[in-house]
Coordinates of C-alpha atoms in Angstrom, one line a residue:
M1 CA -24.9 21.2 -2.6
K2 CA -23.2 18.1 -1.6
N3 CA -20.0 17.1 -3.9
V4 CA -17.6 14.2 -4.3
I5 CA -14.6 13.6 -6.6
L6 CA -14.4 10.0 -8.4
M7 CA -10.7 9.4 -9.7
Y8 CA -10.5 6.3 -11.8
N9 CA -7.1 4.5 -13.4
P10 CA -9.0 2.7 -16.7
K11 CA -5.7 0.4 -16.9
S12 CA -5.9 -1.0 -13.1
G13 CA -6.6 -4.5 -12.5
D14 CA -8.5 -6.2 -15.0
T15 CA -9.4 -2.7 -16.5
S16 CA -13.2 -3.2 -15.8
F17 CA -14.1 -0.3 -13.4
R18 CA -14.3 1.7 -16.7
F19 CA -17.8 -0.1 -17.4
H20 CA -18.9 0.3 -14.0
V21 CA -18.5 4.4 -13.3
D22 CA -22.3 4.7 -13.7
T23 CA -23.1 2.5 -11.0
F24 CA -21.0 4.8 -8.4
I25 CA -22.7 7.9 -10.0
E26 CA -26.0 6.6 -9.7
A27 CA -25.9 5.3 -6.4
F28 CA -24.2 8.8 -5.0
S29 CA -26.7 10.7 -7.0
K30 CA -29.7 9.2 -5.4
K31 CA -27.9 10.4 -1.9
G32 CA -28.0 14.0 -3.2
Y33 CA -24.4 14.4 -4.3
V34 CA -23.0 16.0 -7.6
V35 CA -20.1 13.6 -9.0
H36 CA -16.9 15.0 -10.7
V37 CA -15.2 12.5 -12.4
L38 CA -11.7 12.5 -13.4
R39 CA -10.3 9.7 -15.7
S40 CA -6.6 9.4 -15.3
C41 CA -4.7 9.8 -18.5
Y42 CA -0.9 9.4 -17.4
K43 CA 1.0 8.1 -14.5
G44 CA 1.0 11.2 -11.9
D45 CA -2.0 13.4 -13.3
M46 CA -4.1 12.6 -10.5
E47 CA -1.6 13.8 -8.1
E48 CA -0.8 16.5 -10.1
Y49 CA -4.6 17.3 -10.3
L50 CA -4.8 17.6 -6.3
S51 CA -1.8 19.8 -6.3
T52 CA -3.2 22.7 -9.1
T53 CA -6.9 22.1 -8.2
K54 CA -8.5 24.0 -5.4
I55 CA -10.9 21.6 -3.6
N56 CA -13.9 23.5 -2.4
N57 CA -17.1 22.0 -0.8
C58 CA -16.0 18.4 -1.5
D59 CA -17.4 15.7 1.1
G60 CA -15.1 13.0 -0.5
I61 CA -12.5 12.0 -3.0
F62 CA -13.0 8.3 -4.2
I63 CA -10.3 6.6 -6.0
A64 CA -10.9 3.4 -8.3
G65 CA -7.5 1.7 -8.9
G66 CA -4.8 -0.4 -7.4
D67 CA -2.5 0.0 -4.6
G68 CA 0.0 2.7 -6.7
S69 CA -3.0 4.7 -7.8
V70 CA -4.1 5.0 -4.2
N71 CA -0.7 5.9 -3.3
E72 CA -0.5 8.6 -5.5
V73 CA -3.8 10.3 -4.7
I74 CA -2.9 10.1 -0.9
N75 CA 0.4 11.8 -1.6
G76 CA -1.4 14.7 -3.6
M77 CA -4.0 14.8 -0.4
M78 CA -1.2 14.7 2.1
K79 CA 1.1 17.3 0.4
N80 CA -1.5 20.0 -0.4
N81 CA -3.3 19.6 2.7
I82 CA -6.5 18.2 1.7
N83 CA -8.3 17.3 4.6
V84 CA -11.3 15.3 2.9
P85 CA -12.4 11.6 3.4
L86 CA -11.0 9.5 0.9
G87 CA -12.8 6.2 -0.6
I88 CA -11.0 3.1 -2.1
I89 CA -12.7 1.2 -4.6
P90 CA -10.6 -2.2 -5.1
A91 CA -10.1 -1.5 -9.1
G92 CA -6.5 -3.1 -9.0
T93 CA -4.6 -6.7 -8.7
A94 CA -3.9 -6.5 -5.2
N95 CA -6.1 -4.0 -3.4
D96 CA -4.1 -4.7 -0.1
F97 CA -5.5 -2.0 2.0
A98 CA -9.1 -1.6 0.5
K99 CA -9.0 -5.4 2.4
A100 CA -7.7 -3.7 5.4
L101 CA -11.1 -1.7 5.3
N102 CA -13.3 -4.5 4.6
I103 CA -14.4 -3.0 1.2
P104 CA -16.0 -5.5 -0.8
N105 CA -14.3 -6.3 -4.1
D106 CA -17.9 -6.7 -6.1
Y107 CA -18.2 -3.1 -7.6
E108 CA -22.0 -2.7 -6.5
E109 CA -21.6 -4.0 -3.4
C110 CA -18.5 -1.6 -2.9
V111 CA -20.0 1.6 -4.1
K112 CA -23.3 0.6 -2.0
A113 CA -21.0 0.5 1.2
L114 CA -19.2 3.4 0.4
S115 CA -22.4 5.5 -0.1
N116 CA -22.9 5.1 3.6
M117 CA -20.2 7.4 4.2
H118 CA -18.7 6.0 7.3
I119 CA -15.9 7.6 8.0
E120 CA -12.3 6.6 10.2
E121 CA -9.3 8.4 11.1
I122 CA -6.5 5.9 10.7
D123 CA -2.6 6.1 10.4
I124 CA -0.4 7.1 7.5
G125 CA 3.1 6.6 6.7
K126 CA 6.0 9.3 5.8
A127 CA 9.1 8.0 4.2
D128 CA 11.2 11.2 3.5
D129 CA 8.8 13.3 1.7
R130 CA 6.6 10.7 0.4
Y131 CA 3.5 9.2 2.4
F132 CA 2.3 5.9 2.1
I133 CA -1.1 4.2 3.7
N134 CA -0.1 0.2 3.6
I135 CA 3.6 -0.4 3.3
C136 CA 7.1 0.8 2.7
C137 CA 9.9 -2.1 1.5
G138 CA 12.9 -3.2 0.1
G139 CA 14.8 -6.2 -1.0
L140 CA 13.7 -9.4 -2.4
F141 CA 10.5 -9.4 -4.1
T142 CA 9.6 -6.0 -2.6
T143 CA 9.8 -4.1 -6.1
V144 CA 7.7 -7.0 -8.0
S145 CA 4.9 -5.1 -8.7
Q146 CA 6.7 -2.1 -10.5
N147 CA 8.9 -4.2 -13.0
I148 CA 6.2 -6.7 -14.0
D149 CA 4.6 -6.6 -17.4
I150 CA 1.3 -4.5 -17.3
D151 CA -0.4 -6.6 -19.7
L152 CA 0.8 -9.8 -17.8
K153 CA -0.7 -8.4 -14.7
N154 CA -3.7 -7.4 -16.4
T155 CA -4.3 -11.0 -17.6
L156 CA -3.3 -13.3 -14.8
G157 CA -3.6 -11.2 -11.7
K158 CA -2.2 -12.1 -8.6
M159 CA -0.6 -15.0 -10.3
A160 CA 1.6 -12.6 -12.2
Y161 CA 3.4 -11.5 -8.9
Y162 CA 3.8 -15.0 -7.9
L163 CA 5.6 -16.0 -11.1
K164 CA 7.6 -13.2 -11.3
G165 CA 8.8 -13.1 -7.5
A166 CA 9.9 -17.0 -8.2
E167 CA 12.3 -15.8 -10.7
Q168 CA 14.2 -13.7 -8.1
I169 CA 14.8 -16.5 -5.6
Y170 CA 17.6 -17.6 -7.9
N171 CA 19.2 -14.6 -7.4
I172 CA 18.9 -14.0 -3.8
K173 CA 21.2 -12.2 -2.1
P174 CA 21.3 -10.5 1.4
V175 CA 21.9 -6.7 2.1
H176 CA 23.4 -5.1 5.1
L177 CA 21.1 -2.7 6.9
S178 CA 21.7 -0.7 10.1
I179 CA 18.3 -0.1 11.4
D180 CA 17.6 2.5 14.3
I181 CA 13.9 1.6 15.9
D182 CA 13.0 4.3 18.4
N183 CA 15.7 3.6 21.1
E184 CA 17.0 0.5 19.8
S185 CA 19.6 -0.3 17.0
F186 CA 20.2 -3.5 14.8
D187 CA 22.9 -4.0 12.3
D188 CA 22.8 -7.6 10.3
D189 CA 22.5 -8.9 6.9
F190 CA 18.9 -9.2 5.6
Y191 CA 17.1 -10.6 2.6
L192 CA 14.1 -8.1 2.9
F193 CA 12.2 -5.4 5.3
L194 CA 8.8 -4.4 5.4
V195 CA 7.5 -1.5 7.4
M196 CA 3.6 -2.1 7.2
N197 CA 0.3 -0.6 8.7
S198 CA -2.3 -3.1 7.6
V199 CA -2.4 -6.7 7.9
G200 CA -1.5 -7.6 4.2
A201 CA 0.7 -7.0 1.4
G202 CA 1.1 -8.6 -2.3
G203 CA -2.6 -10.3 -1.7
F204 CA -1.4 -12.1 1.4
Y205 CA -3.2 -11.0 4.4
H206 CA -1.5 -12.7 7.2
I207 CA 1.8 -11.4 6.9
N208 CA 1.4 -8.6 9.8
P209 CA -1.4 -10.1 12.2
T210 CA -0.6 -7.8 14.9
A211 CA -1.3 -4.5 13.2
D212 CA -3.7 -2.2 14.0
I213 CA -4.5 0.9 11.6
K214 CA -5.2 3.4 14.3
D215 CA -2.7 2.4 17.1
G216 CA -0.2 5.0 16.0
L217 CA 2.4 2.4 15.3
M218 CA 3.7 0.3 12.3
E219 CA 5.5 -3.1 12.5
L220 CA 8.8 -3.7 11.0
I221 CA 9.3 -7.3 9.7
A222 CA 12.6 -8.4 8.4
I223 CA 14.1 -11.6 7.1
K224 CA 17.8 -12.1 8.5
A225 CA 20.4 -13.5 5.9
S226 CA 20.9 -16.3 8.7
T227 CA 17.9 -18.1 7.3
S228 CA 20.0 -20.5 4.9
I229 CA 18.7 -20.9 0.9
K230 CA 17.5 -24.0 1.8
D231 CA 15.2 -22.8 4.5
F232 CA 14.2 -19.9 2.5
P233 CA 10.9 -21.3 1.3
R234 CA 9.8 -22.2 4.4
M235 CA 10.5 -19.2 5.9
L236 CA 8.4 -17.6 3.2
M237 CA 5.4 -20.2 4.1
K238 CA 5.8 -19.2 7.4
L239 CA 5.4 -15.6 6.5
I240 CA 2.2 -16.0 4.5
K241 CA 0.5 -18.0 7.0
G242 CA 1.3 -15.1 9.8
D243 CA 3.4 -18.0 11.7
H244 CA 6.7 -16.1 12.0
L245 CA 6.6 -13.5 14.3
N246 CA 8.4 -15.5 17.0
D247 CA 11.1 -17.2 14.4
R248 CA 14.8 -16.5 15.1
S249 CA 15.3 -15.4 11.5
I250 CA 12.7 -12.7 11.9
L251 CA 13.5 -9.1 13.3
Y252 CA 10.1 -8.1 14.3
K253 CA 9.4 -4.4 16.0
Q254 CA 6.5 -2.2 16.6
C255 CA 7.6 1.3 16.3
N256 CA 6.6 4.8 15.3
R257 CA 9.7 6.2 13.9
I258 CA 12.3 3.9 12.2
Q259 CA 15.7 4.8 10.2
I260 CA 17.1 2.5 7.8
K261 CA 20.7 2.7 6.2
S262 CA 22.7 0.2 4.0
D263 CA 26.1 0.5 2.6
N264 CA 25.1 -2.1 -0.3
F265 CA 21.6 -2.1 -1.0
G266 CA 22.1 -0.1 -4.1
E267 CA 24.5 -2.8 -5.6
I268 CA 21.7 -5.4 -5.2
F269 CA 18.3 -3.9 -5.5
N270 CA 17.7 -1.0 -7.1
E271 CA 14.9 0.9 -5.3
T272 CA 12.6 0.7 -2.1
D273 CA 8.9 0.2 -2.8
M274 CA 5.8 2.0 -1.4
D275 CA 2.3 1.0 -1.9
G276 CA 3.4 -0.7 -5.1
E277 CA 5.5 2.6 -6.4
S278 CA 8.8 3.4 -6.6
G279 CA 9.9 4.4 -2.9
P280 CA 13.2 6.6 -1.9
D281 CA 16.5 5.4 -1.7
L282 CA 18.3 4.3 1.3
P283 CA 19.2 5.7 3.8
I284 CA 15.4 6.3 4.6
D285 CA 13.7 8.2 7.4
I286 CA 10.2 6.7 8.3
K287 CA 7.6 7.9 10.9
V288 CA 4.0 7.3 11.7
I289 CA 1.6 9.9 11.5
H290 CA -1.2 9.1 14.0
K291 CA -4.7 9.4 12.3
G292 CA -3.2 11.4 9.7
I293 CA -6.0 10.8 7.4
K294 CA -9.7 10.4 7.1
V295 CA -10.8 7.3 5.1
F296 CA -14.5 5.9 4.2
S297 CA -14.5 2.5 5.9
N298 CA -16.6 -0.8 5.8
R299 CA -15.6 -2.0 9.2
K300 CA -17.9 -2.4 12.0

């Protein structure tokens, strides 16, 4: 008997996926799968389920939610050595990694694409003892998704991120970072750092134009504090458009291991962010696990 697990977060995005659960069940039932459904009731329960339940004879685990829900499931899978392909249903606000896998936003089209069960092995990041699939970051704007009001986010969607991020510009302050990348070291003041696996974050899909989710590398993109406050909006626009990689104010490096330390990060920013969830405090040790997870993809 063929089996799949569908997990969904009823509070993700515009909260509408709960009306489409049967769309998933119908599509997979027609292909001979028994669908086991888990509705998330509180933060952390999906990871808890994967930690306490023996996953036997499972052909796939599917998560309908935002980037944070995906992160929760990934940590449950990786920490418990659950070697089952993961399917991502973009039911959140940004859905950055679903975009990287070319998963349609329309639920019917999404389920149809995922039911083809096309599997790819892709890279995954590990920051200290936590895993991430898309991004680990810190500094200006990077914790917007954690600190935004859920009702505002569900009502305004991505616009809520932009409004919350605009508030932070008025309090912009640099942090001092010591960055070790493979055999190189950098010591400077920065406004933010991003360690990315795919091309996009926060709904912007040109931030990391050289990304390849299967090459065993991630990209560090960090804005130096040498950028003046006056020029900061210009730099952000370059970042959004993907025109920033050769700018002198940007530190850009490809790497498979990166360590970041700071003597004042906690004085200015409360925490790092991983896939929209709270990440480890600095110092942080990040490494790439090459083709560390299987996913269902809609890429050619």
